[in-house]
Coordinates of N, CA and C in Angstrom, one line a residue:
X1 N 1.8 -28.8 16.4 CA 1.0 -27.5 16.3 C 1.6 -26.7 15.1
X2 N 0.6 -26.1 14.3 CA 0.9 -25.4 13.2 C 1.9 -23.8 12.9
X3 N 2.5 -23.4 13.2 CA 3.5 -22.7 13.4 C 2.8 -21.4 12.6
X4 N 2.5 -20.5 13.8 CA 2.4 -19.0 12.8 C 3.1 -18.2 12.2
X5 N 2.7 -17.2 11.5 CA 3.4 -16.6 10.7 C 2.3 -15.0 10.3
X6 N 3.0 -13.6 11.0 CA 2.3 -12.7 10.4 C 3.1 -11.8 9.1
X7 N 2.2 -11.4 8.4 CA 3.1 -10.9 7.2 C 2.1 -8.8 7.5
X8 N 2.8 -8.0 7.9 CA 2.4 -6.6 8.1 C 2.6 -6.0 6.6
X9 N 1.5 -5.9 6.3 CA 1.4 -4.4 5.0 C 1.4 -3.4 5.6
X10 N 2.8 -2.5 5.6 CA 2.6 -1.3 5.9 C 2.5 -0.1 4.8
X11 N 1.2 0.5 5.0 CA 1.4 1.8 3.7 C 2.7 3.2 4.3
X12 N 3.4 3.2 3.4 CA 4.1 4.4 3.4 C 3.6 5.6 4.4
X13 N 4.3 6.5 4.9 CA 3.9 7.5 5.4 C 3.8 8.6 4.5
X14 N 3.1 9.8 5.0 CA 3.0 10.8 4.2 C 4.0 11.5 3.2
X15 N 3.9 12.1 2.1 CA 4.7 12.3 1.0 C 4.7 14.2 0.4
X16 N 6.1 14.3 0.9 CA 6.0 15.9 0.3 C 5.3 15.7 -1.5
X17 N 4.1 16.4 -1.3 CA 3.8 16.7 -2.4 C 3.2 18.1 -2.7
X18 N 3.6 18.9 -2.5 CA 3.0 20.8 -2.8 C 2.0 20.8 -4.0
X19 N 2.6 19.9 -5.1 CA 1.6 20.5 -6.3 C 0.2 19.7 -5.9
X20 N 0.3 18.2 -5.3 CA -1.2 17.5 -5.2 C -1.6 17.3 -6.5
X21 N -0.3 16.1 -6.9 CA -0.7 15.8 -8.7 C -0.8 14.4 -7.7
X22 N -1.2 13.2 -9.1 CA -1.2 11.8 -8.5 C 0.1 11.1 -9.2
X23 N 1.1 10.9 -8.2 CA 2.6 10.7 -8.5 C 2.9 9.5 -8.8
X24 N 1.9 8.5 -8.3 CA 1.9 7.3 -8.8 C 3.4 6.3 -8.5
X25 N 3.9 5.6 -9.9 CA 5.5 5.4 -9.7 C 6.5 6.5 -10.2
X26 N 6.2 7.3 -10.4 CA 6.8 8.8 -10.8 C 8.3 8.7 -9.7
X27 N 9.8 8.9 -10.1 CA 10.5 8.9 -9.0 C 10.3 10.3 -8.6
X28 N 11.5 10.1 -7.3 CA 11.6 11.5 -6.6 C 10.9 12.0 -5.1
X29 N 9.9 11.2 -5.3 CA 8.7 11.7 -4.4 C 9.0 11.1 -2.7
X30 N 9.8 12.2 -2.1 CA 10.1 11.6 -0.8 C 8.9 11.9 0.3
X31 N 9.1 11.4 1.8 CA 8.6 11.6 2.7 C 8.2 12.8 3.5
X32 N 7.4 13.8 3.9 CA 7.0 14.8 4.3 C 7.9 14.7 5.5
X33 N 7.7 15.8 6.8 CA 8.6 15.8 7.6 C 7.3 14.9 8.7
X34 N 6.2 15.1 8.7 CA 5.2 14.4 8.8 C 5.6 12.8 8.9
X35 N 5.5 12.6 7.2 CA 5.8 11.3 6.7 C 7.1 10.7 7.8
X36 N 8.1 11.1 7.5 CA 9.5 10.9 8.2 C 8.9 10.5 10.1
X37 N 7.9 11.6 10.7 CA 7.3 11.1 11.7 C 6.9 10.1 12.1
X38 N 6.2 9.4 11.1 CA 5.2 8.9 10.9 C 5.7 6.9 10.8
X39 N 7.2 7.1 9.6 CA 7.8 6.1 9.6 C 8.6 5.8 11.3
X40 N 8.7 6.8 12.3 CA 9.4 6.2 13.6 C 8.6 5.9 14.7
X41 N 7.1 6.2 14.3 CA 6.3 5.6 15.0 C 5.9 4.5 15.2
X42 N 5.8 4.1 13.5 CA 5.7 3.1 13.4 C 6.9 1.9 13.8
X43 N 8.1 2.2 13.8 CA 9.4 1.7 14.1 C 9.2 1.5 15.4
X44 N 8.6 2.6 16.1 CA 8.5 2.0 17.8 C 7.6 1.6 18.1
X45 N 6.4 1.5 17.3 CA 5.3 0.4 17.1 C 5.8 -1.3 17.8
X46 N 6.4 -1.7 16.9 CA 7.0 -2.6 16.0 C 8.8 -3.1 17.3
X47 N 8.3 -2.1 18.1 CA 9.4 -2.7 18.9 C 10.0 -4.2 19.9
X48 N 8.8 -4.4 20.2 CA 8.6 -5.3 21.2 C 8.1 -6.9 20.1
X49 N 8.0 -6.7 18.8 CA 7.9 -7.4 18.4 C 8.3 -8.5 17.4
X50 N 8.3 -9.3 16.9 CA 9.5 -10.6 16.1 C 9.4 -10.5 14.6
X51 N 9.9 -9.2 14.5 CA 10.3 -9.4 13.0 C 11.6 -9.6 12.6
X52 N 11.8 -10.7 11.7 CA 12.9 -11.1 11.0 C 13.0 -10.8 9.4
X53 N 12.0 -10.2 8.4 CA 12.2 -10.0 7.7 C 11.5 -8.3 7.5
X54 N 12.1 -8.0 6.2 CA 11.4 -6.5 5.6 C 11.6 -6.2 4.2
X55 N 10.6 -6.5 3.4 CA 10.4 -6.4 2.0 C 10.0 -5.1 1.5
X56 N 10.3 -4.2 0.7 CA 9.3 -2.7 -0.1 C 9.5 -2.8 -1.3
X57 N 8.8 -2.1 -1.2 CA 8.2 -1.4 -2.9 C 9.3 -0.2 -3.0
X58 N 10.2 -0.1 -4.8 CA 11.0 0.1 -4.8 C 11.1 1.4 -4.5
X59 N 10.1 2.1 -4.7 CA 9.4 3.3 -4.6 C 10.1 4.1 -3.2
X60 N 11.0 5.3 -3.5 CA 11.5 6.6 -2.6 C 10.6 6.4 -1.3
X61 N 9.5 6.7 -1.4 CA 8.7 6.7 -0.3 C 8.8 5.5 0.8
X62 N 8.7 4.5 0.0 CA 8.5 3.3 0.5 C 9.7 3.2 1.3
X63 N 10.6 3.0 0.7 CA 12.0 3.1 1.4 C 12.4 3.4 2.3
X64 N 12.2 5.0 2.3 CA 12.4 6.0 3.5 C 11.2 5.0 5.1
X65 N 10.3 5.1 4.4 CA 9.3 4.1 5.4 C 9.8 3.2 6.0
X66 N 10.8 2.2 5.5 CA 11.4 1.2 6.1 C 12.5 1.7 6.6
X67 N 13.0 2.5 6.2 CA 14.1 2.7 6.7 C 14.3 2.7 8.8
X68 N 13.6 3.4 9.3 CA 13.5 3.4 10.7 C 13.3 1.9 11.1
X69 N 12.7 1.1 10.8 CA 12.5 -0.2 10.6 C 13.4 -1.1 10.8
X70 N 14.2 -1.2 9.5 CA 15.3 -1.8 9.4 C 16.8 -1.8 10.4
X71 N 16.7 -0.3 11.0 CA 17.7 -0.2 11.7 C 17.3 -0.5 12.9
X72 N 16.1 -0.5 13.4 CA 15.5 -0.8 14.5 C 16.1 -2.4 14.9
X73 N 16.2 -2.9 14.2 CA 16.1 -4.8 14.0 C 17.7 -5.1 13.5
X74 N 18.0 -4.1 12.5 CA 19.6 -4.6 11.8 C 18.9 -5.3 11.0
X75 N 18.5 -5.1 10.3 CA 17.8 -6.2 9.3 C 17.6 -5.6 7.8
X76 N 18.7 -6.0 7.0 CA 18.4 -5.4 5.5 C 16.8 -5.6 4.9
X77 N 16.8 -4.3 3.9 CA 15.4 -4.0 3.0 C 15.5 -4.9 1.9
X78 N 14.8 -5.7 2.0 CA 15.2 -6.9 0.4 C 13.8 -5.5 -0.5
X79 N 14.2 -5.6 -1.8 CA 13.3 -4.7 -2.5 C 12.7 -5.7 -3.0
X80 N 10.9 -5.5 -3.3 CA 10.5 -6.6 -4.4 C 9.1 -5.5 -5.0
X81 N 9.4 -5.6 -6.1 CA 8.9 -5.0 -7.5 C 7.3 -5.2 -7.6
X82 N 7.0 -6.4 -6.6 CA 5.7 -6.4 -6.7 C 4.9 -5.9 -5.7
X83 N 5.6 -5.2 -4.6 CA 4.7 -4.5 -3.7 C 5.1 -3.0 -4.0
X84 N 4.7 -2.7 -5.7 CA 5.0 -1.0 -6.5 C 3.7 -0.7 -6.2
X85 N 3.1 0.7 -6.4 CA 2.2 1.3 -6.4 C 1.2 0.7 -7.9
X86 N 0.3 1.0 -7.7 CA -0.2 0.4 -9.1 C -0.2 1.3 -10.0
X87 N -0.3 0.7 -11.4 CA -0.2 1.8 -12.5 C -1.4 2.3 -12.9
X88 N -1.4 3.9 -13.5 CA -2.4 4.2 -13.5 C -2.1 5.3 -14.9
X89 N -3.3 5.8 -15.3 CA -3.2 6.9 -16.9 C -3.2 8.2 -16.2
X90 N -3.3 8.3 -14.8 CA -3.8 9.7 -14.7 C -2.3 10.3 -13.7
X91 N -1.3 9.5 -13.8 CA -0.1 9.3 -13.1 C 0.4 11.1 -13.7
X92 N 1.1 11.8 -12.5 CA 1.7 12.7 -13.3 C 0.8 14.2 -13.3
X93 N -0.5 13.8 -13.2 CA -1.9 14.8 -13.0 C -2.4 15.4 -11.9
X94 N -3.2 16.5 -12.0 CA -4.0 17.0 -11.0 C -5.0 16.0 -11.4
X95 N -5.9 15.3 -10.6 CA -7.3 14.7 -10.9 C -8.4 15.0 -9.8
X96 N -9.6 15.5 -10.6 CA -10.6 16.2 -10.2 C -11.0 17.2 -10.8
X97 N -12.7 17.4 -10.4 CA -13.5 17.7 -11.8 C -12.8 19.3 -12.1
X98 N -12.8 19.5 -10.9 CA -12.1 21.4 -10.6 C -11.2 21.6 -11.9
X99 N -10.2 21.8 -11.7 CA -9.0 22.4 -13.0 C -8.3 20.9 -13.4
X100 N -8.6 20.2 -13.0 CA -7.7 18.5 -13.0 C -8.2 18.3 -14.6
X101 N -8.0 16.7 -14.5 CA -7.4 16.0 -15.7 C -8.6 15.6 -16.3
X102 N -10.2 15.8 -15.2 CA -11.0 14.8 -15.8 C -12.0 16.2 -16.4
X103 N -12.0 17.1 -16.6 CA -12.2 18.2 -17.4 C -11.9 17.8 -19.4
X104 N -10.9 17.4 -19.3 CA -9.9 17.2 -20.6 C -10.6 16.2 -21.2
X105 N -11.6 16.4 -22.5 CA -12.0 15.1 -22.6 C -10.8 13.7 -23.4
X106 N -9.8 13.8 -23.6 CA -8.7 13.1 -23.9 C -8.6 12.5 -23.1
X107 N -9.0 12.2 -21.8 CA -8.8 11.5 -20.7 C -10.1 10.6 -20.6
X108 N -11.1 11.2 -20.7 CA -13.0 10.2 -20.7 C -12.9 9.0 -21.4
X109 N -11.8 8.5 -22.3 CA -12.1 7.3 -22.2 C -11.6 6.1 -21.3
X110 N -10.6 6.7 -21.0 CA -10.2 5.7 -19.7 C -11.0 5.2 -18.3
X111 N -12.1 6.3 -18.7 CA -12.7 6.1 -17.0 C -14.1 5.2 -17.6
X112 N -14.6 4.6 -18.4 CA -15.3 3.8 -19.2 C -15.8 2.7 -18.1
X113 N -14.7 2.2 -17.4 CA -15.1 0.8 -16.9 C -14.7 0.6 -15.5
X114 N -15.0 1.1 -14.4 CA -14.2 1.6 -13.1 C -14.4 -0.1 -12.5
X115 N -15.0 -1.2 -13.0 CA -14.7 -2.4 -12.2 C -13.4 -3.4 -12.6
X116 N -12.9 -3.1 -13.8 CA -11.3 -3.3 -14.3 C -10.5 -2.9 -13.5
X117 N -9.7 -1.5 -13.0 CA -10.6 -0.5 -14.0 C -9.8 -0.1 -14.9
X118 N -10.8 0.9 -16.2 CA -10.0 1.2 -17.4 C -8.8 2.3 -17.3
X119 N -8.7 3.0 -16.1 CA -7.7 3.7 -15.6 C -6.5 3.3 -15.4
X120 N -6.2 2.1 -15.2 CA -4.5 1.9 -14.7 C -4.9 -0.1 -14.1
X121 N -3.9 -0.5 -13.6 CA -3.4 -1.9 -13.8 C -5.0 -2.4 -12.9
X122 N -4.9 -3.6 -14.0 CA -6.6 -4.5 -13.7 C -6.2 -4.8 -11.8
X123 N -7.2 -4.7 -11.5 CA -7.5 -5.0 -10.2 C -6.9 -6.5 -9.8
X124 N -7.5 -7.8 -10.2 CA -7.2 -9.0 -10.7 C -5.5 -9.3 -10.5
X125 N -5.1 -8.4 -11.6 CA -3.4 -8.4 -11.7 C -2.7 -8.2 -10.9
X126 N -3.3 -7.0 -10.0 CA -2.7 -5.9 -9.0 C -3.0 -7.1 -7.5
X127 N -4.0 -7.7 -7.2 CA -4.2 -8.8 -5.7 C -3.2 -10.2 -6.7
X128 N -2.9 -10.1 -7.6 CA -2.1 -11.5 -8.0 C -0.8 -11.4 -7.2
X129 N -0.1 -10.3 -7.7 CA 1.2 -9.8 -7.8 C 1.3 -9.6 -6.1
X130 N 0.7 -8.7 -5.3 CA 1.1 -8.7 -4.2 C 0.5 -9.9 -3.4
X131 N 0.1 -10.7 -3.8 CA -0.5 -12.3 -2.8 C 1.1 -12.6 -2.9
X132 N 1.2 -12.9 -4.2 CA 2.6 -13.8 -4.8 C 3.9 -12.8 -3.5
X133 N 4.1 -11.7 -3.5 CA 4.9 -10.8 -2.2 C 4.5 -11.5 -1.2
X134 N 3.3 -11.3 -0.8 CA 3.1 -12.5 0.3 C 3.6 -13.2 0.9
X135 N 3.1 -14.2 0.1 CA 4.0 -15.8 0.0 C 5.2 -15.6 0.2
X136 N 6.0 -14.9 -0.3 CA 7.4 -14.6 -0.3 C 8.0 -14.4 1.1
X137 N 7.1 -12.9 1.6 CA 7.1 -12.7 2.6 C 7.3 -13.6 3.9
X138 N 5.9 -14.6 3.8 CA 5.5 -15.8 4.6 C 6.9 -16.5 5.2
X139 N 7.5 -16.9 3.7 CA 8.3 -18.2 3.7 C 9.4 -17.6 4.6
X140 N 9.6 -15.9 3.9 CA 11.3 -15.5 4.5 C 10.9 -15.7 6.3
X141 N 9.6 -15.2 6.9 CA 9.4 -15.1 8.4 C 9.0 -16.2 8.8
X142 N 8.9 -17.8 8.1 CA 8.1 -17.9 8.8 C 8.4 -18.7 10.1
X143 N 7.3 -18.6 11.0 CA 7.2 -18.8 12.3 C 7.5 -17.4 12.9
X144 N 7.6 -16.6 12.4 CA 8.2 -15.1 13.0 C 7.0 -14.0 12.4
X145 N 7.7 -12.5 12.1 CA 6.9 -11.3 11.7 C 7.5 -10.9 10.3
X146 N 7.0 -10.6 9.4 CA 7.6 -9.8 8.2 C 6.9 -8.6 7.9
X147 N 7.5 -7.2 7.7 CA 6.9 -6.2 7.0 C 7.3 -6.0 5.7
X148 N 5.7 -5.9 4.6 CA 6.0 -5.5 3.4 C 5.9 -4.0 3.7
X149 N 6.6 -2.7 3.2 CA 5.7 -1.5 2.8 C 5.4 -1.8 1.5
X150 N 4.5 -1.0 1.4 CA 3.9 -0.8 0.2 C 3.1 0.2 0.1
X151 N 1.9 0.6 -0.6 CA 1.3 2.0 -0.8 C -0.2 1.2 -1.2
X152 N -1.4 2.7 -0.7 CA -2.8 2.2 -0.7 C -3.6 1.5 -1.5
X153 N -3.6 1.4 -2.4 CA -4.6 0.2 -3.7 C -4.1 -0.9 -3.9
X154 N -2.6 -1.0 -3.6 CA -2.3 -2.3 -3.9 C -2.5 -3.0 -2.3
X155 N -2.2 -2.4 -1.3 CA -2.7 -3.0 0.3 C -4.0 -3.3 0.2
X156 N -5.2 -2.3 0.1 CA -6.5 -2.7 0.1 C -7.0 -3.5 -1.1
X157 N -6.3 -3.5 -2.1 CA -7.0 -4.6 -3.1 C -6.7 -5.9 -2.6
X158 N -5.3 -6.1 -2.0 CA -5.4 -7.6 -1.2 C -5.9 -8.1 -0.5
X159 N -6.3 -6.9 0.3 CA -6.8 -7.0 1.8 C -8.2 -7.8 1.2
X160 N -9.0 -6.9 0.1 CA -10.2 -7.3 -0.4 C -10.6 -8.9 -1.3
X161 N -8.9 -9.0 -1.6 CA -8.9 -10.6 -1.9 C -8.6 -11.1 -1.2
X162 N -8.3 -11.1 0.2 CA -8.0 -12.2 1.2 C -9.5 -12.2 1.7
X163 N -10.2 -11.2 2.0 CA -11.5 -11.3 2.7 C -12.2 -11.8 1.8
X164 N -12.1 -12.2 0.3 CA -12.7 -12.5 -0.4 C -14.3 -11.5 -1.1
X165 N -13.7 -10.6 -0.8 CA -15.3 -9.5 -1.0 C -14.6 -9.2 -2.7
X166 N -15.5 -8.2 -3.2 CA -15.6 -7.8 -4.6 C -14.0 -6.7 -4.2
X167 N -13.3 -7.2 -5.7 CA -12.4 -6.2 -5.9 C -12.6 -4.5 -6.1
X168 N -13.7 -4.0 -7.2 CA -13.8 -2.7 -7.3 C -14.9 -2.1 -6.2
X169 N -14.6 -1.1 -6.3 CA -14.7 0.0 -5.1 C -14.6 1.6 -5.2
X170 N -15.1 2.1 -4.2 CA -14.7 3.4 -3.7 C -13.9 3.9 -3.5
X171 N -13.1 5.0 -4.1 CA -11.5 5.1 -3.1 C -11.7 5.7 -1.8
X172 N -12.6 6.2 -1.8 CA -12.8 7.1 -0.4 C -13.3 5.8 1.0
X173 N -13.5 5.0 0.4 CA -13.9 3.7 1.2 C -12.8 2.7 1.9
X174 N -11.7 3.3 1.7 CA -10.5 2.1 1.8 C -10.2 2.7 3.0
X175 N -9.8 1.4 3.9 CA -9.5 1.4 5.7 C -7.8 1.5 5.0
X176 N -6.8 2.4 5.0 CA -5.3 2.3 4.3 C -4.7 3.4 5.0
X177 N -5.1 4.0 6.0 CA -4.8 5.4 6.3 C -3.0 5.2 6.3
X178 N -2.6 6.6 6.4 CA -1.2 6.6 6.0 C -0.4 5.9 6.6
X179 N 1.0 5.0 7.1 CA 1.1 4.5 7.6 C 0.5 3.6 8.7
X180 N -0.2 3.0 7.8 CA -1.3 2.3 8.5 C -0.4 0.6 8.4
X181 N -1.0 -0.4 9.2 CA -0.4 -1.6 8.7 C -2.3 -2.6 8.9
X182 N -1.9 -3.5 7.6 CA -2.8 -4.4 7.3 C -2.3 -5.4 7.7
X183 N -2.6 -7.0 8.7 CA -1.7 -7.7 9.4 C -2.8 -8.6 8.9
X184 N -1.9 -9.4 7.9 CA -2.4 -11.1 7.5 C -1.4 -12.1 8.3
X185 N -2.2 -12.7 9.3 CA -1.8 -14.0 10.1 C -2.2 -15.3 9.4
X186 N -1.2 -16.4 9.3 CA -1.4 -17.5 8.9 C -0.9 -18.3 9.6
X187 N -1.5 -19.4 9.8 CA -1.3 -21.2 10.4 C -0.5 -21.8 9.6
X188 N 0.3 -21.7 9.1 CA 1.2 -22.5 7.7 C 0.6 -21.7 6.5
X189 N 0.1 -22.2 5.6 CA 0.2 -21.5 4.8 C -1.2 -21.1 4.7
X190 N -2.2 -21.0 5.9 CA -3.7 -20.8 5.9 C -3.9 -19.6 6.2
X191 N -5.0 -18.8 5.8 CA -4.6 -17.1 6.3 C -5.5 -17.8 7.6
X192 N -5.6 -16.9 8.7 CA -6.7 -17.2 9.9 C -7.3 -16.2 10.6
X193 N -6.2 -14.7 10.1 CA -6.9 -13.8 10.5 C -6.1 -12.3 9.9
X194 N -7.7 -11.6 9.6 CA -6.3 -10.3 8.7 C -7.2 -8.5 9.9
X195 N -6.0 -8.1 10.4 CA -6.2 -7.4 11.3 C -5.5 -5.7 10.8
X196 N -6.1 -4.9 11.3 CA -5.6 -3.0 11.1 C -5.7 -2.3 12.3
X197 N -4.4 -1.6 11.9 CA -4.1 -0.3 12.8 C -3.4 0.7 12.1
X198 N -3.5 1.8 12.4 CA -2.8 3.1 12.9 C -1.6 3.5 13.7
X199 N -0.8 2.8 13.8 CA 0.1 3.4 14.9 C 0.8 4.6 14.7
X200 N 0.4 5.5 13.8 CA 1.1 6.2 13.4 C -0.6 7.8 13.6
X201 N -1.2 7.2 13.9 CA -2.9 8.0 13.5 C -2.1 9.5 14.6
X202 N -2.9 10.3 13.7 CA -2.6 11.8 15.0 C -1.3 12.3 14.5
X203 N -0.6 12.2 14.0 CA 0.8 13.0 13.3 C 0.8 13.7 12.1
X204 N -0.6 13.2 11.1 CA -0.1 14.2 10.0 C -1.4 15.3 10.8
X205 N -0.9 16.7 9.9 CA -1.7 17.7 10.3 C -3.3 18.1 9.7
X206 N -3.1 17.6 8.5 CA -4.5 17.8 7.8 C -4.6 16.9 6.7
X207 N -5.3 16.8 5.7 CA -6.1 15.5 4.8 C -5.0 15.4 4.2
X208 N -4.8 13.7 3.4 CA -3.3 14.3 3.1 C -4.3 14.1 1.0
X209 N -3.2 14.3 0.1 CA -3.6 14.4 -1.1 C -3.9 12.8 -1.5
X210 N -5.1 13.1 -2.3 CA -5.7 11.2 -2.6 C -4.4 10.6 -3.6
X211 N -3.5 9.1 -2.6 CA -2.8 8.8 -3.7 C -1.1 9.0 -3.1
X212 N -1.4 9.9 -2.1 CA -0.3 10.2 -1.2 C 0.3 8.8 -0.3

């Protein structure tokens, strides 16, 4: 019998951000008190269950995320570079039409080609890089559980190449909610089933900032 293996994309929890710029890989950027909630939920989520490994994105946030995690299990954060936030031109900005970035026409040519997109790292690149985490992932657990964290576009762009649907999209469309986890099950090295939850749903208090 073919020995399973689940690999959990967890998106970060929520992120003190007051100004509500898009922080991108910007350092600095820790967890809200929210956020900090949000990662021990998920920790007690995750209790009853067989994880032997935990991978993140090098990213403050991400970290703090795992952290409840890790101690839960005794189990060191290996960091890997490819489950980063994706890059983007509008990193560092307010964005929206209001007083934001997309006012400035210095900025209109970036937004040219939204199925790329011309904004920040090709779609294509961004599901390469975290499949390859994956795999990584897979091998460190397998027969057991691994958590990557990681953060929203790079989770749901995978999610969208494992289901095999079209990479560009909506942002408002993406199932990623904050500490959310995306759960790709595989038969060896076959996906068989890719599953979502919330275990963290009901803790932040209001919308959080797109990018958060």
């Amino acid at each position: 019998m073919t020995e399973k293996t689940t690999v959990h994309l967890l998106r970060h929890g929520e992120v003190h951000n007051p100004d509500g710029v898009l922080y991108g890989r910007l350092p600095g950027y820790r967890l809200s008190e929210d956020g900090v909630l949000m990662a021990k939920a998920v920790a007690k989520w995750f209790a009853d269950r067989d994880v032997t490994a935990i991978l993140s994105s090098p990213m403050q946030r991400a970290l703090e995320t795992a952290a409840p995690l890790a101690d839960a299990f005794d189990l060191p954060v290996t960091v890997d570079d490819r489950l980063i936030e994706a890059g983007n031109h509008f990193e560092g900005l307010t964005f929206g039409a209001g007083a934001g970035s997309l006012r400035r026409p210095e900025h209109w040519r970036h937004l040219v080609n939204p199925f790329k997109p011309s904004w920040g790292e090709p779609y294509k690149e961004l599901a390469a890089r975290m499949r390859a985490a994956v795999i990584r992932s897979r091998e460190a657990a397998k027969g057991h559980e691994a958590v990557c964290v990681s953060h929203q576009l790079p989770i749901w762009v995978l999610r969208l190449h494992a289901e095999r649907r079209r990479l560009w999209h909506h942002p408002k469309r993406r199932e990623c909610g904050l500490a959310s986890l995306t759960s790709l099950t595989f038969a060896g090295s076959r996906l068989v089933e890719v599953a979502y939850c919330e275990p963290a749903a009901g803790i932040a208090k209001g919308p959080s900032v797109a990018g958060a």
